[in-house]
mmCIF file of C-alpha atoms in Angstrom:
data_model
loop_
_atom_site.group_PDB
_atom_site.id
_atom_site.type_symbol
_atom_site.label_atom_id
_atom_site.label_comp_id
_atom_site.label_asym_id
_atom_site.label_seq_id
_atom_site.Cartn_x
_atom_site.Cartn_y
_atom_site.Cartn_z
ATOM 1 C CA UNK X 212 9.135 -112.449 -5.513
ATOM 2 C CA UNK X 213 8.623 -111.106 -8.724
ATOM 3 C CA UNK X 214 4.374 -109.251 -7.977
ATOM 4 C CA UNK X 215 1.671 -110.121 -10.632
ATOM 5 C CA UNK X 216 1.990 -106.392 -11.330
ATOM 6 C CA UNK X 217 4.926 -106.745 -11.910
ATOM 7 C CA UNK X 218 4.782 -109.427 -13.793
ATOM 8 C CA UNK X 219 1.564 -107.771 -16.009
ATOM 9 C CA UNK X 220 3.748 -104.801 -16.393
ATOM 10 C CA UNK X 221 6.148 -106.464 -18.325
ATOM 11 C CA UNK X 222 3.977 -108.104 -20.433
ATOM 12 C CA UNK X 223 1.836 -105.672 -21.461
ATOM 13 C CA UNK X 224 5.696 -102.890 -22.288
ATOM 14 C CA UNK X 225 6.906 -106.437 -23.981
ATOM 15 C CA UNK X 226 3.402 -106.605 -26.087
ATOM 16 C CA UNK X 227 3.699 -102.894 -26.980
ATOM 17 C CA UNK X 228 7.235 -103.747 -28.945
ATOM 18 C CA UNK X 229 5.523 -106.775 -31.217
ATOM 19 C CA UNK X 230 3.065 -104.515 -31.475
ATOM 20 C CA UNK X 231 4.739 -102.187 -33.303
ATOM 21 C CA UNK X 232 6.720 -104.455 -35.108
ATOM 22 C CA UNK X 233 3.822 -106.989 -36.269
ATOM 23 C CA UNK X 234 1.399 -104.111 -36.740
ATOM 24 C CA UNK X 235 3.279 -100.986 -37.180
ATOM 25 C CA UNK X 236 0.517 -98.491 -35.678
ATOM 26 C CA UNK X 237 3.583 -96.194 -34.566
ATOM 27 C CA UNK X 238 1.878 -94.561 -31.932
ATOM 28 C CA UNK X 239 2.515 -94.457 -28.369
ATOM 29 C CA UNK X 240 2.294 -97.703 -26.520
ATOM 30 C CA UNK X 241 -1.039 -97.510 -24.113
ATOM 31 C CA UNK X 242 -1.298 -99.868 -21.349
ATOM 32 C CA UNK X 243 -4.882 -100.145 -21.036
ATOM 33 C CA UNK X 244 -4.473 -102.074 -24.542
ATOM 34 C CA UNK X 245 -3.918 -106.230 -23.264
ATOM 35 C CA UNK X 246 -3.043 -108.480 -26.209
ATOM 36 C CA UNK X 247 -4.365 -112.107 -26.569
ATOM 37 C CA UNK X 248 -2.613 -114.662 -29.378
ATOM 38 C CA UNK X 249 -5.002 -118.045 -29.978
ATOM 39 C CA UNK X 250 -6.916 -119.728 -32.177
ATOM 40 C CA UNK X 251 -10.005 -118.938 -33.800
ATOM 41 C CA UNK X 252 -13.262 -121.125 -32.694
ATOM 42 C CA UNK X 253 -16.249 -119.216 -34.274
ATOM 43 C CA UNK X 254 -17.310 -116.015 -35.901
ATOM 44 C CA UNK X 255 -20.700 -114.763 -35.300
ATOM 45 C CA UNK X 256 -21.948 -111.171 -35.530
ATOM 46 C CA UNK X 257 -19.466 -109.498 -33.691
ATOM 47 C CA UNK X 258 -18.589 -112.038 -31.272
ATOM 48 C CA UNK X 259 -15.289 -113.638 -31.228
ATOM 49 C CA UNK X 260 -14.266 -115.962 -29.675
ATOM 50 C CA UNK X 261 -10.441 -117.390 -29.470
ATOM 51 C CA UNK X 262 -8.803 -119.913 -28.414
ATOM 52 C CA UNK X 263 -5.934 -119.586 -25.271
ATOM 53 C CA UNK X 264 -4.099 -122.631 -24.238
ATOM 54 C CA UNK X 265 -7.222 -124.093 -21.656
ATOM 55 C CA UNK X 266 -9.662 -121.207 -21.661
ATOM 56 C CA UNK X 267 -10.997 -119.639 -24.829
ATOM 57 C CA UNK X 268 -12.039 -115.598 -24.495
ATOM 58 C CA UNK X 269 -15.368 -114.248 -26.032
ATOM 59 C CA UNK X 270 -14.150 -110.691 -27.817
ATOM 60 C CA UNK X 271 -16.055 -108.463 -29.664
ATOM 61 C CA UNK X 272 -14.838 -107.338 -33.209
ATOM 62 C CA UNK X 273 -16.149 -103.947 -34.168
ATOM 63 C CA UNK X 274 -16.444 -102.741 -38.120
ATOM 64 C CA UNK X 275 -13.862 -100.407 -37.306
ATOM 65 C CA UNK X 276 -11.308 -103.452 -36.808
ATOM 66 C CA UNK X 277 -8.174 -103.426 -38.368
ATOM 67 C CA UNK X 278 -7.422 -106.968 -39.576
ATOM 68 C CA UNK X 279 -4.399 -107.917 -40.836
ATOM 69 C CA UNK X 280 -3.469 -110.904 -42.912
ATOM 70 C CA UNK X 281 0.303 -112.603 -42.673
ATOM 71 C CA UNK X 282 1.841 -115.286 -44.784
ATOM 72 C CA UNK X 283 4.942 -117.295 -45.080
ATOM 73 C CA UNK X 284 6.734 -115.633 -48.520
ATOM 74 C CA UNK X 285 10.219 -115.732 -49.432
ATOM 75 C CA UNK X 286 13.228 -113.652 -50.635
ATOM 76 C CA UNK X 287 11.690 -113.025 -53.620
ATOM 77 C CA UNK X 288 9.475 -110.612 -51.762
ATOM 78 C CA UNK X 289 12.571 -108.396 -50.202
ATOM 79 C CA UNK X 290 14.260 -105.757 -52.581
ATOM 80 C CA UNK X 291 16.322 -102.544 -52.609
ATOM 81 C CA UNK X 292 14.246 -100.125 -50.609
ATOM 82 C CA UNK X 293 12.339 -102.695 -48.743
ATOM 83 C CA UNK X 294 10.689 -102.014 -45.408
ATOM 84 C CA UNK X 295 11.214 -105.244 -42.939
ATOM 85 C CA UNK X 296 11.026 -105.773 -39.352
ATOM 86 C CA UNK X 297 13.256 -108.515 -37.851
ATOM 87 C CA UNK X 298 13.685 -110.006 -34.200
ATOM 88 C CA UNK X 299 17.258 -111.013 -33.963
ATOM 89 C CA UNK X 300 19.461 -112.530 -31.324
ATOM 90 C CA UNK X 301 23.359 -110.490 -30.898
ATOM 91 C CA UNK X 302 26.516 -112.049 -32.340
ATOM 92 C CA UNK X 303 29.807 -111.912 -30.569
ATOM 93 C CA UNK X 304 31.034 -110.030 -33.519
ATOM 94 C CA UNK X 305 28.356 -107.392 -33.366
ATOM 95 C CA UNK X 306 26.578 -108.754 -36.159
ATOM 96 C CA UNK X 307 22.867 -109.844 -35.271
ATOM 97 C CA UNK X 308 20.759 -112.879 -35.804
ATOM 98 C CA UNK X 309 17.485 -112.917 -37.306
ATOM 99 C CA UNK X 310 14.937 -115.421 -35.732
ATOM 100 C CA UNK X 311 12.473 -114.235 -38.437
ATOM 101 C CA UNK X 312 11.779 -111.572 -40.894
ATOM 102 C CA UNK X 313 8.468 -109.234 -41.890
ATOM 103 C CA UNK X 314 7.810 -107.259 -44.725
ATOM 104 C CA UNK X 315 5.423 -104.333 -44.391
ATOM 105 C CA UNK X 316 3.604 -102.791 -46.826
ATOM 106 C CA UNK X 317 4.343 -99.101 -47.815
ATOM 107 C CA UNK X 318 1.625 -97.349 -46.166
ATOM 108 C CA UNK X 319 3.914 -98.811 -42.733
ATOM 109 C CA UNK X 320 7.270 -97.554 -43.870
ATOM 110 C CA UNK X 321 9.056 -95.884 -41.423
ATOM 111 C CA UNK X 322 6.486 -96.685 -38.492
ATOM 112 C CA UNK X 323 8.247 -97.142 -35.050
ATOM 113 C CA UNK X 324 11.719 -96.305 -36.770
ATOM 114 C CA UNK X 325 15.191 -96.822 -35.519
ATOM 115 C CA UNK X 326 17.152 -99.300 -32.647
ATOM 116 C CA UNK X 327 16.240 -99.259 -29.605
ATOM 117 C CA UNK X 328 16.426 -102.029 -25.989
ATOM 118 C CA UNK X 329 12.960 -104.301 -25.325
ATOM 119 C CA UNK X 330 11.345 -105.334 -22.098
ATOM 120 C CA UNK X 331 13.398 -108.409 -21.789
ATOM 121 C CA UNK X 332 17.498 -108.102 -21.106
ATOM 122 C CA UNK X 333 18.867 -108.648 -24.040
ATOM 123 C CA UNK X 334 16.240 -107.980 -26.565
ATOM 124 C CA UNK X 335 15.621 -105.071 -28.651
ATOM 125 C CA UNK X 336 13.998 -102.863 -31.474
ATOM 126 C CA UNK X 337 15.229 -102.009 -34.706
ATOM 127 C CA UNK X 338 12.998 -100.370 -36.982
ATOM 128 C CA UNK X 339 15.380 -99.193 -40.360
ATOM 129 C CA UNK X 340 15.716 -99.648 -44.321
ATOM 130 C CA UNK X 341 17.519 -101.910 -46.342
ATOM 131 C CA UNK X 342 21.098 -100.635 -48.155
ATOM 132 C CA UNK X 343 22.034 -104.283 -49.361
ATOM 133 C CA UNK X 344 22.005 -108.658 -48.607
ATOM 134 C CA UNK X 345 24.351 -110.026 -48.625
ATOM 135 C CA UNK X 346 24.725 -113.758 -46.887
ATOM 136 C CA UNK X 347 25.675 -114.723 -44.040
ATOM 137 C CA UNK X 348 23.682 -117.793 -35.517
ATOM 138 C CA UNK X 349 22.237 -115.703 -28.950
ATOM 139 C CA UNK X 350 20.833 -112.726 -27.102
ATOM 140 C CA UNK X 351 17.123 -111.743 -28.823
ATOM 141 C CA UNK X 352 17.050 -108.869 -30.985
ATOM 142 C CA UNK X 353 13.968 -106.576 -33.462
ATOM 143 C CA UNK X 354 14.535 -105.128 -35.968
ATOM 144 C CA UNK X 355 12.494 -102.961 -38.784
ATOM 145 C CA UNK X 356 13.745 -100.970 -41.653
ATOM 146 C CA UNK X 357 13.915 -100.581 -44.573
ATOM 147 C CA UNK X 358 15.945 -102.691 -47.315
ATOM 148 C CA UNK X 359 17.798 -100.848 -49.575
ATOM 149 C CA UNK X 360 19.868 -104.281 -51.690
ATOM 150 C CA UNK X 361 19.238 -107.634 -51.566
ATOM 151 C CA UNK X 362 22.104 -110.457 -52.719
ATOM 152 C CA UNK X 363 22.137 -114.296 -52.280
ATOM 153 C CA UNK X 364 24.690 -115.286 -50.099
ATOM 154 C CA UNK X 365 24.130 -119.709 -50.038
ATOM 155 C CA UNK X 366 23.666 -120.565 -46.688
ATOM 156 C CA UNK X 367 22.088 -117.744 -45.616
ATOM 157 C CA UNK X 368 21.859 -113.827 -45.995
ATOM 158 C CA UNK X 369 23.099 -110.524 -44.636
ATOM 159 C CA UNK X 370 20.915 -108.017 -44.026
ATOM 160 C CA UNK X 371 22.127 -104.872 -43.639
ATOM 161 C CA UNK X 372 19.839 -102.625 -42.270
ATOM 162 C CA UNK X 373 19.615 -98.695 -42.126
ATOM 163 C CA UNK X 374 18.280 -96.207 -39.858
ATOM 164 C CA UNK X 375 18.255 -92.217 -38.548
ATOM 165 C CA UNK X 376 21.175 -92.547 -36.843
ATOM 166 C CA UNK X 377 22.906 -96.030 -37.220
ATOM 167 C CA UNK X 378 22.661 -99.405 -39.340
ATOM 168 C CA UNK X 379 23.009 -102.474 -38.298
ATOM 169 C CA UNK X 380 23.715 -105.617 -39.690
ATOM 170 C CA UNK X 381 21.460 -108.479 -39.595
ATOM 171 C CA UNK X 382 22.201 -112.247 -40.348
ATOM 172 C CA UNK X 383 19.258 -114.855 -41.480
ATOM 173 C CA UNK X 384 19.774 -118.418 -42.190
ATOM 174 C CA UNK X 385 17.739 -120.295 -45.011
ATOM 175 C CA UNK X 386 15.649 -121.332 -41.901
ATOM 176 C CA UNK X 387 14.148 -118.528 -40.649
ATOM 177 C CA UNK X 388 10.485 -117.255 -41.761
ATOM 178 C CA UNK X 389 10.485 -114.866 -44.170
ATOM 179 C CA UNK X 390 6.419 -113.252 -42.984
ATOM 180 C CA UNK X 391 4.313 -111.085 -45.517
ATOM 181 C CA UNK X 392 1.553 -108.664 -44.402
ATOM 182 C CA UNK X 393 -1.149 -107.255 -46.007
ATOM 183 C CA UNK X 394 -4.446 -106.149 -45.521
ATOM 184 C CA UNK X 395 -7.351 -108.739 -43.970
ATOM 185 C CA UNK X 396 -10.940 -109.453 -43.406
ATOM 186 C CA UNK X 397 -13.217 -111.119 -41.621
ATOM 187 C CA UNK X 398 -13.417 -113.820 -44.465
ATOM 188 C CA UNK X 399 -9.946 -115.254 -42.585
ATOM 189 C CA UNK X 400 -11.551 -115.626 -39.700
ATOM 190 C CA UNK X 401 -12.390 -119.560 -40.095
ATOM 191 C CA UNK X 402 -12.330 -121.746 -37.164
ATOM 192 C CA UNK X 403 -8.548 -122.079 -36.900
ATOM 193 C CA UNK X 404 -6.628 -119.722 -37.607
ATOM 194 C CA UNK X 405 -4.442 -117.868 -35.632
ATOM 195 C CA UNK X 406 -4.420 -114.326 -34.905
ATOM 196 C CA UNK X 407 -2.679 -112.081 -32.395
ATOM 197 C CA UNK X 408 -5.332 -109.623 -31.464
ATOM 198 C CA UNK X 409 -5.013 -105.975 -29.209
ATOM 199 C CA UNK X 410 -7.868 -105.580 -27.292
ATOM 200 C CA UNK X 411 -9.896 -103.264 -24.222
ATOM 201 C CA UNK X 412 -12.166 -103.608 -21.839
ATOM 202 C CA UNK X 413 -15.091 -101.243 -22.422
ATOM 203 C CA UNK X 414 -17.150 -99.527 -19.584
ATOM 204 C CA UNK X 415 -18.859 -102.963 -19.808
ATOM 205 C CA UNK X 416 -16.870 -105.443 -19.078
ATOM 206 C CA UNK X 417 -16.596 -107.261 -22.785
ATOM 207 C CA UNK X 418 -12.571 -107.739 -24.508
ATOM 208 C CA UNK X 419 -13.226 -105.186 -27.100
ATOM 209 C CA UNK X 420 -11.050 -105.805 -30.481
ATOM 210 C CA UNK X 421 -8.935 -102.330 -32.010
ATOM 211 C CA UNK X 422 -6.591 -104.131 -34.091
ATOM 212 C CA UNK X 423 -6.185 -108.056 -34.943
ATOM 213 C CA UNK X 424 -3.141 -109.648 -37.114
ATOM 214 C CA UNK X 425 -4.852 -113.780 -38.704
ATOM 215 C CA UNK X 426 -2.584 -115.569 -40.413
ATOM 216 C CA UNK X 427 -3.292 -117.431 -43.764
ATOM 217 C CA UNK X 428 -3.862 -120.616 -45.644
ATOM 218 C CA UNK X 429 -3.089 -121.879 -42.315
ATOM 219 C CA UNK X 430 0.416 -119.929 -41.280
ATOM 220 C CA UNK X 431 0.478 -119.771 -37.843
ATOM 221 C CA UNK X 432 2.421 -116.452 -36.807
ATOM 222 C CA UNK X 433 5.459 -116.723 -34.852
ATOM 223 C CA UNK X 434 4.707 -113.983 -32.687
#
């Protein structure tokens, strides 16, 4: 039987890869950082209460915590040389089938660049530059890259993502969400807003937010 410690370690490793995609921190993952996902209940001063399933978590949100806003957008936001990340699954022909595409800000360009496996068997993460986009479906992968070009393909798009030492071709069906990230602030933390928070337990036992992403205008982040 898998031990609780093994399950916890697997969860933390996966959270570290997700953090690299969503937040593009580019840093080395710290095993003491935990990932919490849920909906805002309330924000009173530095006290942020988040509903995570049937439970609620009371978090401390310091002034220095980084907040990233995320919202759904469309292909008009992706162009040549855009820096993007995509979660995907391999296809028999060697291409990747996207499950979602994230557009990073210019300040996040280059973070985590490259192609690597995730903790889940079959999953990978790739940070790269888009060389072209043309139209274009199984195990999960993740790809971060810079867009080098975009082309309409009728029933979806096909991204060519390049990074030092390699490249990946990603097929993106029309129904796959395109998600844009931008700097956010506390005004977005209204009741019901979906958040993904990366927290560390302080010496006094409190869970302190280091960074947090929040859905804008009712958007529910898929991660």
